[in-house]
Structures are given as structure tokens and as C-alpha cells.
Short mmCIF file of C-alpha atoms (C1' of nucleotides) in Angstrom, two decimals:
data_model
loop_
_atom_site.label_atom_id
_atom_site.label_comp_id
_atom_site.label_asym_id
_atom_site.label_seq_id
_atom_site.Cartn_x
_atom_site.Cartn_y
_atom_site.Cartn_z
CA VAL A 597 -0.12 -0.10 0.20
CA ALA A 598 2.71 2.37 0.64
CA GLY A 599 4.81 1.44 -2.63
CA ARG A 600 1.54 2.42 -4.12
CA HIS A 601 1.04 5.67 -2.70
CA VAL A 602 4.45 6.25 -3.60
CA GLY A 603 3.26 5.89 -7.25
CA GLU A 604 0.44 7.40 -7.21
CA VAL A 605 2.44 10.54 -5.67
CA VAL A 606 5.15 10.99 -8.48
CA ALA A 607 2.45 9.90 -11.02
CA ALA A 608 0.37 13.28 -9.92
CA ALA A 609 4.01 14.89 -9.98
CA ASP A 610 3.91 14.74 -13.55
CA ALA A 611 0.43 14.84 -13.76
CA GLY A 612 -0.86 11.70 -15.38
CA ALA A 613 1.56 11.82 -18.58
CA GLY A 614 2.77 8.30 -18.73
CA ILE A 615 3.41 7.93 -22.24
CA LEU A 616 7.05 8.54 -23.62
CA HIS A 617 7.56 9.03 -27.06
CA VAL A 618 11.82 8.58 -27.84
CA ASP A 619 12.91 9.94 -30.70
CA MET A 620 16.58 10.32 -32.23
CA ASP A 621 17.74 13.52 -33.52
CA ALA A 622 18.50 13.14 -37.39
CA PHE A 623 19.37 9.89 -36.58
CA TYR A 624 21.36 8.35 -39.75
CA ALA A 625 23.30 11.54 -39.44
CA SER A 626 24.23 11.54 -36.25
CA VAL A 627 25.56 7.83 -36.13
CA GLU A 628 27.79 8.74 -39.46
CA LEU A 629 29.42 11.84 -37.45
CA LEU A 630 30.29 9.22 -34.63
CA ASP A 631 32.89 8.36 -37.28
CA ARG A 632 33.55 11.43 -39.12
CA PRO A 633 34.01 13.95 -36.16
CA GLU A 634 35.62 16.42 -38.28
CA LEU A 635 32.28 16.56 -40.12
CA VAL A 636 30.32 17.88 -36.52
CA GLY A 637 29.02 21.20 -37.11
CA LYS A 638 29.00 21.12 -40.54
CA PRO A 639 25.85 20.58 -42.99
CA ILE A 640 25.55 16.87 -44.34
CA ALA A 641 23.09 14.46 -45.80
CA VAL A 642 23.06 11.22 -45.53
CA ALA A 643 22.46 9.77 -49.37
CA HIS A 644 24.30 8.42 -51.95
CA ASP A 645 25.86 10.67 -54.60
CA SER A 646 24.09 9.37 -57.45
CA GLY A 647 21.34 10.70 -59.76
CA ARG A 648 17.93 9.68 -58.30
CA SER A 649 19.14 9.11 -55.02
CA VAL A 650 16.82 11.07 -52.35
CA VAL A 651 17.86 12.19 -48.29
CA SER A 652 17.51 9.87 -46.31
CA SER A 653 18.69 12.05 -42.87
CA ALA A 654 19.93 15.93 -42.72
CA SER A 655 22.10 17.58 -40.17
CA TYR A 656 20.75 20.31 -37.89
CA GLU A 657 23.19 22.77 -39.77
CA ALA A 658 21.61 21.62 -43.50
CA ARG A 659 18.05 21.76 -42.05
CA SER A 660 18.68 25.10 -41.54
CA ARG A 661 19.56 25.78 -45.16
CA GLY A 662 16.17 23.55 -46.06
CA VAL A 663 17.66 20.18 -46.62
CA ARG A 664 14.90 17.78 -45.54
CA SER A 665 14.61 14.16 -46.04
CA ALA A 666 13.35 12.75 -48.88
CA MET A 667 14.10 15.64 -50.91
CA PRO A 668 16.04 14.67 -54.15
CA VAL A 669 20.08 14.66 -53.89
CA SER A 670 19.71 17.62 -56.76
CA GLN A 671 17.68 19.70 -54.72
CA ALA A 672 20.01 19.49 -51.73
CA LYS A 673 22.82 20.09 -53.56
CA ARG A 674 21.50 23.14 -55.15
CA LEU A 675 20.23 24.71 -51.99
CA CYS A 676 23.55 23.87 -50.29
CA PRO A 677 26.05 23.79 -52.46
CA GLU A 678 28.99 23.00 -49.56
CA LEU A 679 26.76 19.93 -48.13
CA THR A 680 28.27 17.01 -47.70
CA LEU A 681 27.05 13.73 -48.65
CA VAL A 682 27.87 10.59 -46.41
CA ASP A 683 26.70 7.14 -47.80
CA PRO A 684 24.52 5.86 -45.75
CA HIS A 685 25.04 1.75 -43.65
CA PHE A 686 21.94 0.44 -42.83
CA GLU A 687 23.97 -1.91 -40.52
CA LYS A 688 24.78 0.47 -38.18
CA TYR A 689 21.75 2.12 -38.27
CA SER A 690 20.34 -1.50 -37.17
CA HIS A 691 23.16 -1.83 -34.62
CA TYR A 692 22.90 1.15 -33.13
CA SER A 693 18.86 0.68 -32.73
CA LYS A 694 19.17 -2.00 -30.97
CA GLN A 695 21.24 -0.60 -28.55
CA VAL A 696 18.77 2.16 -27.86
CA MET A 697 15.67 -0.04 -27.57
CA GLY A 698 17.67 -2.25 -25.12
CA ILE A 699 18.05 1.11 -22.69
CA PHE A 700 14.88 1.65 -23.37
CA ARG A 701 13.85 -1.89 -22.07
CA ASP A 702 15.82 -1.47 -19.30
CA VAL A 703 13.19 1.13 -17.94
CA THR A 704 9.88 -0.72 -18.76
CA PRO A 705 9.22 -4.26 -21.02
CA LEU A 706 6.23 -1.76 -22.55
CA VAL A 707 8.66 -0.65 -25.61
CA GLU A 708 7.11 -0.20 -29.04
CA PRO A 709 9.28 0.74 -31.67
CA ILE A 710 7.86 2.69 -34.16
CA SER A 711 10.75 2.38 -36.79
CA VAL A 712 14.87 2.15 -36.46
CA ASP A 713 14.93 5.63 -34.77
CA GLU A 714 11.76 5.83 -32.28
CA ALA A 715 9.69 4.32 -29.69
CA PHE A 716 7.03 4.23 -27.56
CA LEU A 717 7.63 3.61 -23.88
CA ASP A 718 4.58 3.07 -21.53
CA VAL A 719 6.38 4.15 -18.15
CA ARG A 720 3.41 4.53 -15.66
CA GLY A 721 4.56 0.49 -13.92
CA ALA A 722 7.98 1.92 -14.05
CA LEU A 723 7.46 5.04 -11.71
CA ARG A 724 8.42 3.72 -8.33
CA LEU A 725 11.27 2.29 -9.70
CA PHE A 726 12.64 4.85 -11.62
CA GLY A 727 10.90 8.08 -10.68
CA PRO A 728 8.16 10.47 -12.91
CA PRO A 729 8.38 10.25 -16.13
CA ARG A 730 10.51 13.24 -16.47
CA THR A 731 13.31 11.78 -14.46
CA ILE A 732 12.95 8.41 -16.42
CA ALA A 733 13.26 10.74 -19.83
CA ALA A 734 16.13 12.28 -18.34
CA LEU A 735 18.02 9.06 -17.60
CA ILE A 736 17.20 7.76 -20.92
CA ARG A 737 18.86 10.63 -22.52
CA GLN A 738 21.44 10.69 -20.29
CA ARG A 739 22.18 6.77 -20.62
CA VAL A 740 21.55 6.90 -24.81
CA ARG A 741 24.61 9.90 -24.64
CA ALA A 742 26.69 7.85 -22.91
CA GLU A 743 26.50 4.82 -24.27
CA THR A 744 25.90 5.66 -27.81
CA GLY A 745 27.18 8.91 -28.42
CA LEU A 746 24.23 10.04 -29.76
CA PRO A 747 21.14 12.91 -29.16
CA CYS A 748 17.44 11.68 -28.78
CA SER A 749 14.42 13.53 -27.75
CA VAL A 750 11.83 12.80 -25.26
CA GLY A 751 8.18 13.64 -25.66
CA ILE A 752 5.94 12.95 -23.04
CA GLY A 753 1.87 12.76 -22.71
CA ALA A 754 -1.00 11.50 -21.50
CA THR A 755 -1.42 9.23 -24.94
CA LYS A 756 0.68 8.21 -27.56
CA PHE A 757 -0.28 10.81 -29.95
CA ILE A 758 0.46 13.31 -27.41
CA ALA A 759 4.17 11.88 -26.75
CA LYS A 760 4.77 11.83 -30.53
CA LEU A 761 3.95 15.38 -30.90
CA ALA A 762 5.67 16.72 -27.75
CA SER A 763 9.22 14.98 -29.00
CA GLN A 764 8.83 16.65 -32.49
CA ARG A 765 8.31 20.13 -29.94
CA ALA A 766 11.26 18.92 -27.81
CA LYS A 767 13.79 18.33 -30.88
CA PRO A 768 16.44 18.60 -31.00
CA ASP A 769 18.15 17.10 -27.88
CA GLY A 770 15.44 18.32 -25.58
CA VAL A 771 12.28 16.77 -23.37
CA LEU A 772 9.10 17.88 -23.13
CA LEU A 773 6.13 17.18 -20.58
CA VAL A 774 2.44 18.04 -21.79
CA PRO A 775 0.29 17.44 -18.68
CA ALA A 776 -2.71 15.50 -19.48
CA ALA A 777 -5.16 18.60 -18.06
CA ALA A 778 -3.03 20.45 -20.94
CA THR A 779 -3.74 18.18 -23.52
CA LEU A 780 -6.27 20.51 -25.36
CA ALA A 781 -4.44 23.40 -25.16
CA PHE A 782 -1.47 21.87 -26.85
CA LEU A 783 -3.40 20.20 -29.22
CA HIS A 784 -5.60 22.60 -30.50
CA PRO A 785 -3.66 25.68 -31.82
CA LEU A 786 -1.50 22.92 -34.20
CA PRO A 787 -2.36 22.82 -37.99
CA LEU A 788 -3.94 20.19 -39.44
CA GLY A 789 -0.80 18.33 -40.72
CA ALA A 790 -0.13 18.11 -37.17
CA LEU A 791 -2.37 14.90 -36.92
CA TRP A 792 -0.91 11.73 -37.80
CA GLY A 793 -2.11 10.54 -40.75
CA VAL A 794 -2.75 14.10 -42.56
CA GLY A 795 -0.46 14.18 -45.34
CA PRO A 796 -1.20 16.52 -48.33
CA SER A 797 -3.98 14.73 -49.52
CA THR A 798 -6.07 14.50 -46.33
CA LYS A 799 -4.62 18.12 -45.68
CA GLU A 800 -6.66 19.71 -48.91
CA LYS A 801 -9.69 17.54 -48.32
CA LEU A 802 -10.44 19.32 -45.00
CA GLU A 803 -8.82 22.67 -45.69
CA ARG A 804 -11.71 22.40 -48.60
CA LEU A 805 -14.15 22.46 -45.91
CA GLY A 806 -12.77 25.38 -44.40
CA LEU A 807 -10.92 23.52 -41.63
CA ARG A 808 -7.58 25.10 -40.73
CA THR A 809 -6.69 24.27 -36.76
CA VAL A 810 -6.98 20.62 -34.84
CA ARG A 811 -9.22 22.75 -32.97
CA ASP A 812 -11.30 23.25 -36.26
CA ILE A 813 -11.78 19.52 -36.85
CA ALA A 814 -12.29 18.80 -32.70
CA MET A 815 -15.54 21.34 -32.72
CA SER A 816 -16.61 19.94 -36.15
CA PRO A 817 -19.67 17.17 -36.09
CA VAL A 818 -17.56 13.83 -36.85
CA ASP A 819 -20.26 13.16 -40.06
CA LEU A 820 -18.87 16.24 -41.61
CA ILE A 821 -15.13 14.87 -41.36
CA THR A 822 -15.86 11.59 -42.37
CA ALA A 823 -17.82 12.29 -45.21
CA ALA A 824 -14.51 14.33 -46.46
CA VAL A 825 -12.14 11.53 -45.50
CA GLY A 826 -14.07 8.32 -45.24
CA SER A 827 -15.66 6.83 -42.32
CA SER A 828 -12.44 5.11 -40.62
CA MET A 829 -10.04 7.97 -41.28
CA GLY A 830 -12.74 10.50 -40.48
CA ALA A 831 -13.59 9.07 -37.04
CA HIS A 832 -10.09 8.59 -35.56
CA LEU A 833 -9.00 11.94 -36.52
CA HIS A 834 -12.18 13.43 -35.21
CA ARG A 835 -11.15 11.36 -32.00
CA LEU A 836 -7.13 12.89 -32.03
CA ALA A 837 -8.16 16.10 -32.29
CA ASN A 838 -10.25 15.64 -29.19
CA GLY A 839 -7.14 14.18 -27.06
CA VAL A 840 -8.62 10.71 -27.45
CA ASP A 841 -6.50 7.96 -28.06
CA ASP A 842 -6.42 4.75 -25.92
CA ARG A 843 -4.14 3.02 -28.51
CA GLU A 844 -2.22 0.43 -25.70
CA ILE A 845 1.64 0.10 -26.56
CA GLN A 846 2.06 -2.40 -28.89
CA VAL A 847 5.33 -5.01 -27.89
CA THR A 848 4.88 -7.47 -30.65
CA ARG A 849 4.10 -6.68 -34.34
CA VAL A 850 3.50 -9.13 -36.51
CA GLU A 851 4.93 -8.27 -39.94
CA LYS A 852 2.65 -8.75 -42.89
CA SER A 853 5.43 -7.97 -45.99
CA VAL A 854 8.56 -8.49 -47.23
CA GLY A 855 9.97 -6.77 -50.09
CA HIS A 856 12.34 -5.42 -52.02
CA GLU A 857 12.34 -2.56 -54.86
CA THR A 858 14.92 -0.56 -56.96
CA THR A 859 14.91 2.67 -59.08
CA PHE A 860 17.65 2.19 -61.72
CA ALA A 861 19.91 4.82 -62.97
CA GLU A 862 18.44 4.86 -66.18
CA ASP A 863 14.98 3.49 -67.32
CA ILE A 864 15.34 0.14 -68.58
CA ALA A 865 12.86 -1.36 -71.50
CA ASP A 866 14.72 -4.35 -72.01
CA GLU A 867 11.96 -7.59 -71.17
CA ARG A 868 15.64 -9.53 -69.95
CA GLU A 869 17.02 -7.40 -68.13
CA LEU A 870 14.28 -6.53 -66.24
CA ARG A 871 13.79 -10.01 -65.93
CA ARG A 872 16.79 -10.84 -64.29
CA VAL A 873 16.60 -7.87 -61.72
CA LEU A 874 13.12 -9.89 -60.98
CA LEU A 875 15.03 -12.64 -59.91
CA ASP A 876 17.81 -10.42 -57.56
CA LEU A 877 14.89 -8.97 -55.96
CA SER A 878 12.80 -12.41 -55.49
CA HIS A 879 15.88 -13.87 -53.80
CA ARG A 880 16.33 -11.19 -51.62
CA VAL A 881 13.20 -11.21 -50.39
CA GLY A 882 13.19 -15.37 -50.29
CA GLU A 883 16.60 -14.90 -48.44
CA ARG A 884 14.55 -12.62 -45.82
CA LEU A 885 11.37 -14.49 -45.28
CA ARG A 886 13.54 -17.63 -44.61
CA HIS A 887 15.64 -15.64 -42.19
CA HIS A 888 12.47 -14.53 -40.48
CA HIS A 889 10.95 -18.28 -40.53
CA LEU A 890 8.03 -16.43 -42.88
CA ALA A 891 6.10 -18.02 -45.78
CA GLY A 892 3.75 -16.23 -47.47
CA ARG A 893 0.97 -16.29 -50.55
CA THR A 894 0.50 -13.70 -52.46
CA ILE A 895 3.43 -12.90 -54.79
CA ALA A 896 3.06 -8.28 -55.78
CA LEU A 897 4.96 -6.93 -58.48
CA LYS A 898 5.61 -3.19 -58.93
CA LEU A 899 6.49 -1.06 -61.57
CA ARG A 900 7.04 2.75 -62.15
CA TYR A 901 7.35 3.84 -65.42
CA SER A 902 9.47 6.85 -66.66
CA ASP A 903 6.31 9.11 -66.39
CA PHE A 904 5.92 8.30 -62.59
CA THR A 905 2.95 6.27 -62.77
CA THR A 906 3.30 3.20 -61.23
CA ILE A 907 1.00 -0.23 -60.94
CA SER A 908 1.31 -3.26 -59.08
CA ARG A 909 0.04 -6.92 -59.71
CA SER A 910 -0.20 -9.59 -57.72
CA HIS A 911 -1.24 -13.37 -57.69
CA THR A 912 -2.29 -15.15 -54.52
CA ILE A 913 -0.62 -18.80 -54.27
CA THR A 914 -2.41 -21.69 -52.25
CA ASP A 915 0.22 -23.07 -50.11
CA PRO A 916 2.93 -20.16 -48.58
CA THR A 917 6.17 -20.02 -49.88
CA ASP A 918 9.66 -18.67 -49.19
CA VAL A 919 11.41 -20.06 -51.79
CA SER A 920 13.23 -18.02 -53.78
CA ARG A 921 12.35 -19.87 -56.80
CA ARG A 922 9.01 -19.76 -56.82
CA ILE A 923 8.66 -16.27 -55.34
CA TYR A 924 10.65 -15.45 -58.94
CA GLU A 925 8.40 -17.51 -60.88
CA GLU A 926 4.91 -15.90 -59.53
CA ALA A 927 6.43 -12.51 -60.53
CA ALA A 928 7.74 -13.50 -63.41
CA GLY A 929 4.45 -14.56 -64.77
CA VAL A 930 2.51 -11.04 -63.37
CA PHE A 931 5.09 -9.77 -65.04
CA ALA A 932 4.34 -11.11 -68.34
CA LYS A 933 0.82 -10.31 -68.19
CA ILE A 934 1.43 -6.54 -68.12
CA ASP A 935 1.49 -4.79 -71.25
CA ARG A 936 4.33 -1.95 -71.04
CA ALA A 937 3.27 -1.23 -74.85
CA GLY A 938 7.28 -1.08 -74.66
CA ARG A 939 7.33 1.25 -72.15
CA ALA A 940 10.73 2.14 -70.24
CA VAL A 941 10.63 1.27 -66.59
CA ARG A 942 12.24 3.53 -63.60
CA LEU A 943 11.45 1.21 -60.61
CA ILE A 944 10.41 -2.35 -60.20
CA GLY A 945 9.72 -4.52 -57.00
CA VAL A 946 8.47 -7.75 -55.55
CA ARG A 947 6.96 -8.09 -52.63
CA VAL A 948 5.33 -11.01 -50.76
CA GLU A 949 2.10 -10.79 -48.32
CA GLN A 950 -0.32 -12.53 -46.25
CA LEU A 951 2.77 -13.97 -44.59
CA GLU A 952 2.34 -16.93 -41.58
CA ALA A 953 5.29 -19.05 -40.17
CA ALA A 954 7.00 -20.87 -42.42
CA GLY A 955 7.41 -24.32 -42.66
CA GLY A 956 11.29 -23.88 -44.14
CA SER A 957 10.59 -25.58 -47.23
CA GLY A 958 13.64 -22.43 -48.82
CA ALA A 959 16.77 -25.26 -48.46
CA LEU A 960 15.40 -27.02 -51.55
CA TRP A 961 16.42 -24.11 -53.77
CA ASN A 962 19.64 -24.31 -54.75
CA GLU A 963 20.92 -20.95 -55.12
CA ASP A 964 24.23 -21.65 -57.12
CA GLU A 965 22.64 -23.73 -59.46
CA GLU A 966 20.32 -20.67 -60.44
CA TRP A 967 22.84 -18.28 -60.89
CA GLU A 968 24.67 -20.72 -63.39
CA GLN A 969 22.21 -20.96 -65.31
CA LEU A 970 21.42 -17.28 -65.42
CA ASP A 971 25.25 -16.42 -66.28
CA GLY A 972 24.70 -15.45 -69.65
CA VAL A 973 22.47 -12.96 -68.97
CA THR A 974 24.56 -11.82 -65.84
CA ASP A 975 27.54 -10.81 -68.38
CA SER A 976 25.27 -9.15 -70.71
CA VAL A 977 23.75 -7.36 -68.52
CA ASN A 978 26.88 -6.36 -66.45
CA ALA A 979 28.16 -5.26 -69.77
CA ARG A 980 25.67 -2.59 -70.45
CA PHE A 981 24.20 -1.81 -67.20
CA GLY A 982 26.64 -2.40 -64.14
CA SER A 983 28.25 0.85 -63.65
CA ALA A 984 24.94 2.62 -64.72
CA LEU A 985 23.02 1.15 -61.34
CA LEU A 986 22.62 3.20 -59.00
CA GLY A 987 24.74 2.41 -55.67
CA PRO A 988 23.02 0.49 -53.12
CA ALA A 989 20.57 -0.91 -55.78
CA SER A 990 23.51 -2.46 -57.90
CA LEU A 991 21.47 -5.02 -58.30
CA LEU A 992 23.63 -6.70 -61.42
CA GLY A 993 27.12 -7.48 -59.57
CA GLY A 994 26.24 -10.69 -59.73
CA ARG A 995 27.35 -13.19 -56.65
CA SER A 996 29.62 -15.32 -58.00
CA ARG A 997 31.52 -12.69 -60.02
CA ALA A 998 32.11 -9.76 -58.30
CA PRO A 999 31.85 -8.74 -54.60
CA ARG A 1000 28.64 -6.69 -53.84
CA ARG A 1001 30.14 -2.86 -53.85
CA ASP A 1002 28.43 -2.07 -50.38
CA ALA A 1003 27.13 -4.98 -48.85
CA ASP A 1004 26.51 -2.61 -45.89
CA ALA A 1005 24.02 -0.63 -47.74
CA ARG A 1006 22.18 -3.20 -49.50
CA ARG A 1007 20.88 -4.86 -46.33
CA PRO A 1008 18.77 -2.34 -44.15
CA ALA A 1009 17.78 -3.17 -41.24
CA GLU A 1010 16.38 -6.87 -40.91
CA ASP A 1011 14.69 -6.62 -37.55
"C1'" DT B 639 19.73 16.44 -62.45
"C1'" DC B 640 12.57 15.72 -59.77
"C1'" DT B 641 10.30 12.40 -57.18
"C1'" DG B 642 14.09 5.91 -52.33
"C1'" DG B 643 13.14 2.24 -49.70
"C1'" DG B 644 10.69 0.00 -46.29
"C1'" DG B 645 6.61 -0.99 -44.78
"C1'" DT B 646 0.94 -0.38 -43.02
"C1'" DC B 647 -3.60 0.66 -43.99
"C1'" DC B 648 -7.86 1.70 -46.24
"C1'" DT B 649 -11.43 1.64 -50.14
"C1'" DA B 650 -14.07 -0.43 -53.55
"C1'" DG B 651 -15.53 -4.14 -57.20
"C1'" DG B 652 -15.71 -8.65 -58.64
"C1'" DA B 653 -16.14 -13.30 -57.56
"C1'" DC B 654 -18.36 -16.71 -54.78
"C1'" DC B 655 -20.80 -19.42 -51.53
"C1'" DC B 656 -24.70 -19.32 -48.59
"C1'" DT C 1122 -37.23 -15.65 -65.15
"C1'" DC C 1123 -36.19 -8.02 -63.09
"C1'" DT C 1124 -33.18 -9.77 -59.05
"C1'" DG C 1125 -31.73 -9.79 -51.74
"C1'" DG C 1126 -28.24 -9.69 -48.46
"C1'" DG C 1127 -23.85 -11.12 -45.62
"C1'" DG C 1128 -19.60 -13.07 -45.62
"C1'" DT C 1129 -15.25 -13.58 -47.37
"C1'" DC C 1130 -11.46 -14.16 -50.51
"C1'" DC C 1131 -8.68 -11.31 -54.04
"C1'" DT C 1132 -7.34 -7.43 -56.62
"C1'" DA C 1133 -5.31 -2.62 -58.03
"C1'" DG C 1134 -4.52 1.89 -56.18
"C1'" DG C 1135 -3.70 5.62 -53.16
"C1'" DA C 1136 -2.44 7.65 -48.58
"C1'" DC C 1137 0.73 7.89 -45.39
"C1'" DC C 1138 4.70 7.04 -42.60
"C1'" DC C 1139 10.07 6.72 -41.43
#
DNA sequence: TCTGGGGTCCTAGGACCC
DNA sequence: TCTGGGGTCCTAGGACCC
């Protein structure tokens, strides 16, 4: 009883805000700076320095010049000519990600990672052990900094959504606590785009109704919102705008699909070359499925043409597979049915959906044998396109013929 | 030098079954 | 023989997030 009282008292001290959102600051850029101390304080961006690349992460110095994530590298250079580009190393980010998630789990088992660089924590059960949420936030930030050298920001609120908004506001390298009683005062003045799930398209639909702020959504009849953006999204946004968000921390999540896609440095029209890339993508998808002991029933193919129009075609099979060869055959079958009318392809991708626990048949496929069969294709394609491809998308390097240029960059986080 | 790659969720129509 | 309704699965596309 005494213990519970202590818990209640410390909880009261932080006014009912028991959800933390921890967000690493400029994560990829910060990790790269650990190895490149001479670049600290300079505008840098993590991206390949090639034609169709975009910025993955930008240092705050680069951001102050207008450089943003997802911005084409060409545009970033125009905005900031002295920008230093650093190649991405996804395995490194994955490593640091695991390390910081481990620190979070020392505080509470109720950790929900939502990407490599952010997580929600429910600390309501950790108060007696560690003190109020503000103290926990300080502890986490101090440990992350001491053990990884990386900065992070923490938002604290009564709900996930408020905690997430608070961490955005806390950046860089800060903490913000929004007491439960202050939720609506914090939320309502924000612009529509602050609502999680409102992007450019939804924003425009809502603005057409004359709505500008979160308060405007909160004060509108829910029917008005659902009529504009659909019943599911409308009801959700209306609740968020009113500070209602009862989503719990989800400690475990089931993967729904596994895929790979690649954008070519130059568009490719040739059928055989495209099939060859398809094989490589299928192989990588199969590899990852087997690694995770998963198999899937739907094989989906994605194509993007030169004009950026994007189509997808899929086929569902009876028995789940994790066999790269099978994935390739299904993807190629779907591909063969598409009438491209000779159009060149900018992007091609393969994804396997409808996943379930695998039976482990993947070993049946002899990868080396398959590659020998395709050797002739590999040579001719290498000769023509090998050097034209983007760095991380250099699919035609050939397993047995040339070492991968940058194995690190080719393998995004697997967990 | 226009627009990456990994995903999730939602909608809507058609097939099919009862 | 002018015509229902519910449920599930599949497919394609779109919006969104990091």
C-alpha cells in the first residue's frame, strides 16, 4: 500500500502523463558523425551521390539551409552547395537501434519500436522504480548519450499521439512534458498537418471544408469529417483532435509483408534485363523470409514507368512459399501479363504478402545452380548496365562474379 | 539532374458461396 | 426469370509514415 502511494504521488508530480516517445535526432546523420568527427557542426546529408537519390537524413546545419529528408539530392545540393554527402550504412543504424531499444527495455518491458529510430514507452508501471516520467526521460537521454554518443529527444504525454507531438516539439536534444490537463491547450492550435495520418491529400480535403487547425476538426461534427475523408480515417482524426487516443503500447508486431524494390539510374525497357533484376529481388525477398521463418501466399509486383505512373499486379497461390525460385516464377508470370507497350521502367519491386510461419522449405532451392543457369544473362547485362545503376541498387553485380560494392548499404535493418 | 526504399492501412469492386 | 443480403477472398490503387 505504501508503495502504491509513492507511485501515485510521483505520477501526480508529472500530471498523468505516462507515455514517452523517444526519437533519435537526425539519426542516420548523427550515427555517421560518430565516425566522421571532422564533419560535426557542418551541413551533412546521408544519401548516395547519384542521379536519382534522395536524402535519408540531414544534420541540423543542413536543415537550417532547407535540406530535408526525402528531398532529391540534386535539390539539396542546389540549396546548400557546401553540403557533404555521406553514404548510408544501414547495418550500423540497425546496430545502434538495437542498443538504444535495449536501454529503453531496461526501464520498462512496454516498449513499442515504430521504426529504427523511435519508440513509445509506457512508463506508468516504472514510476516507483525510477521516479516520475520526467526523471525517466532524463535517465534515458543520459544513458543513450553516454553509451552511444547519440542525441535523442523525448516527448511525454497522456497518450501516444501527444507524446509523439511533444517529442517533435522537444527537438533537437530536448524533453517536453505535456500534462494531461494541458492536452487540449497543446493540441488545438496546431495546424491540420500535425495530426498523425494527415498528409498533403487529406489536408487539402479538410481545408476545402474551411478547416485549418486541430481545433477546427475537434469542434466539427464527426459526420462532416467522415464525409470528407472516409469513415475510418474521419472517426480516428476526430478522436485524436479531441485528445482521445486509447491505443496501447504494442510490444510485439507481426510482419505483414516482405519486399524489395529498386529504382534504376537509367530507365530500362529490355524484358530480359528486367526479368534478371526481378530474379535478384526475388532472391533477396526469399532470403529474408527464410531468415525470419516466414512464408507468404501473395506475390506482388510493382512497376513504375518513366512518367512516374505506378502499377501493381499480384497473384495469390494456395500454399505459402519462402522459396526464392517460386517467388521469382510467380513474379515473372505476373510481369509477363502486363502490357507495357514497350515503355521503359524506372522502378521494379517484388513483395510477398499474406505471411505466416514458414515450414522451412527454402533450402530446396539451390541458389548456385540457379545463378549458373543465368550466367549468360548476367554477363551481357553487366557489360551494359553494371556501372549505370545506383549504388545500393546495384543488383547486377553478380554473386559469384564480383564482390558486392557495399554489402552494408544493401542490407537494411532486418529486425 | 524531380520525386528512395522499407513498410502499413484503407477503399472499392468483383467473384463466389450460402 | 427483373433480382436479396451477408460474408470472405482477391485485386488494384492510393495515402501515409519513417
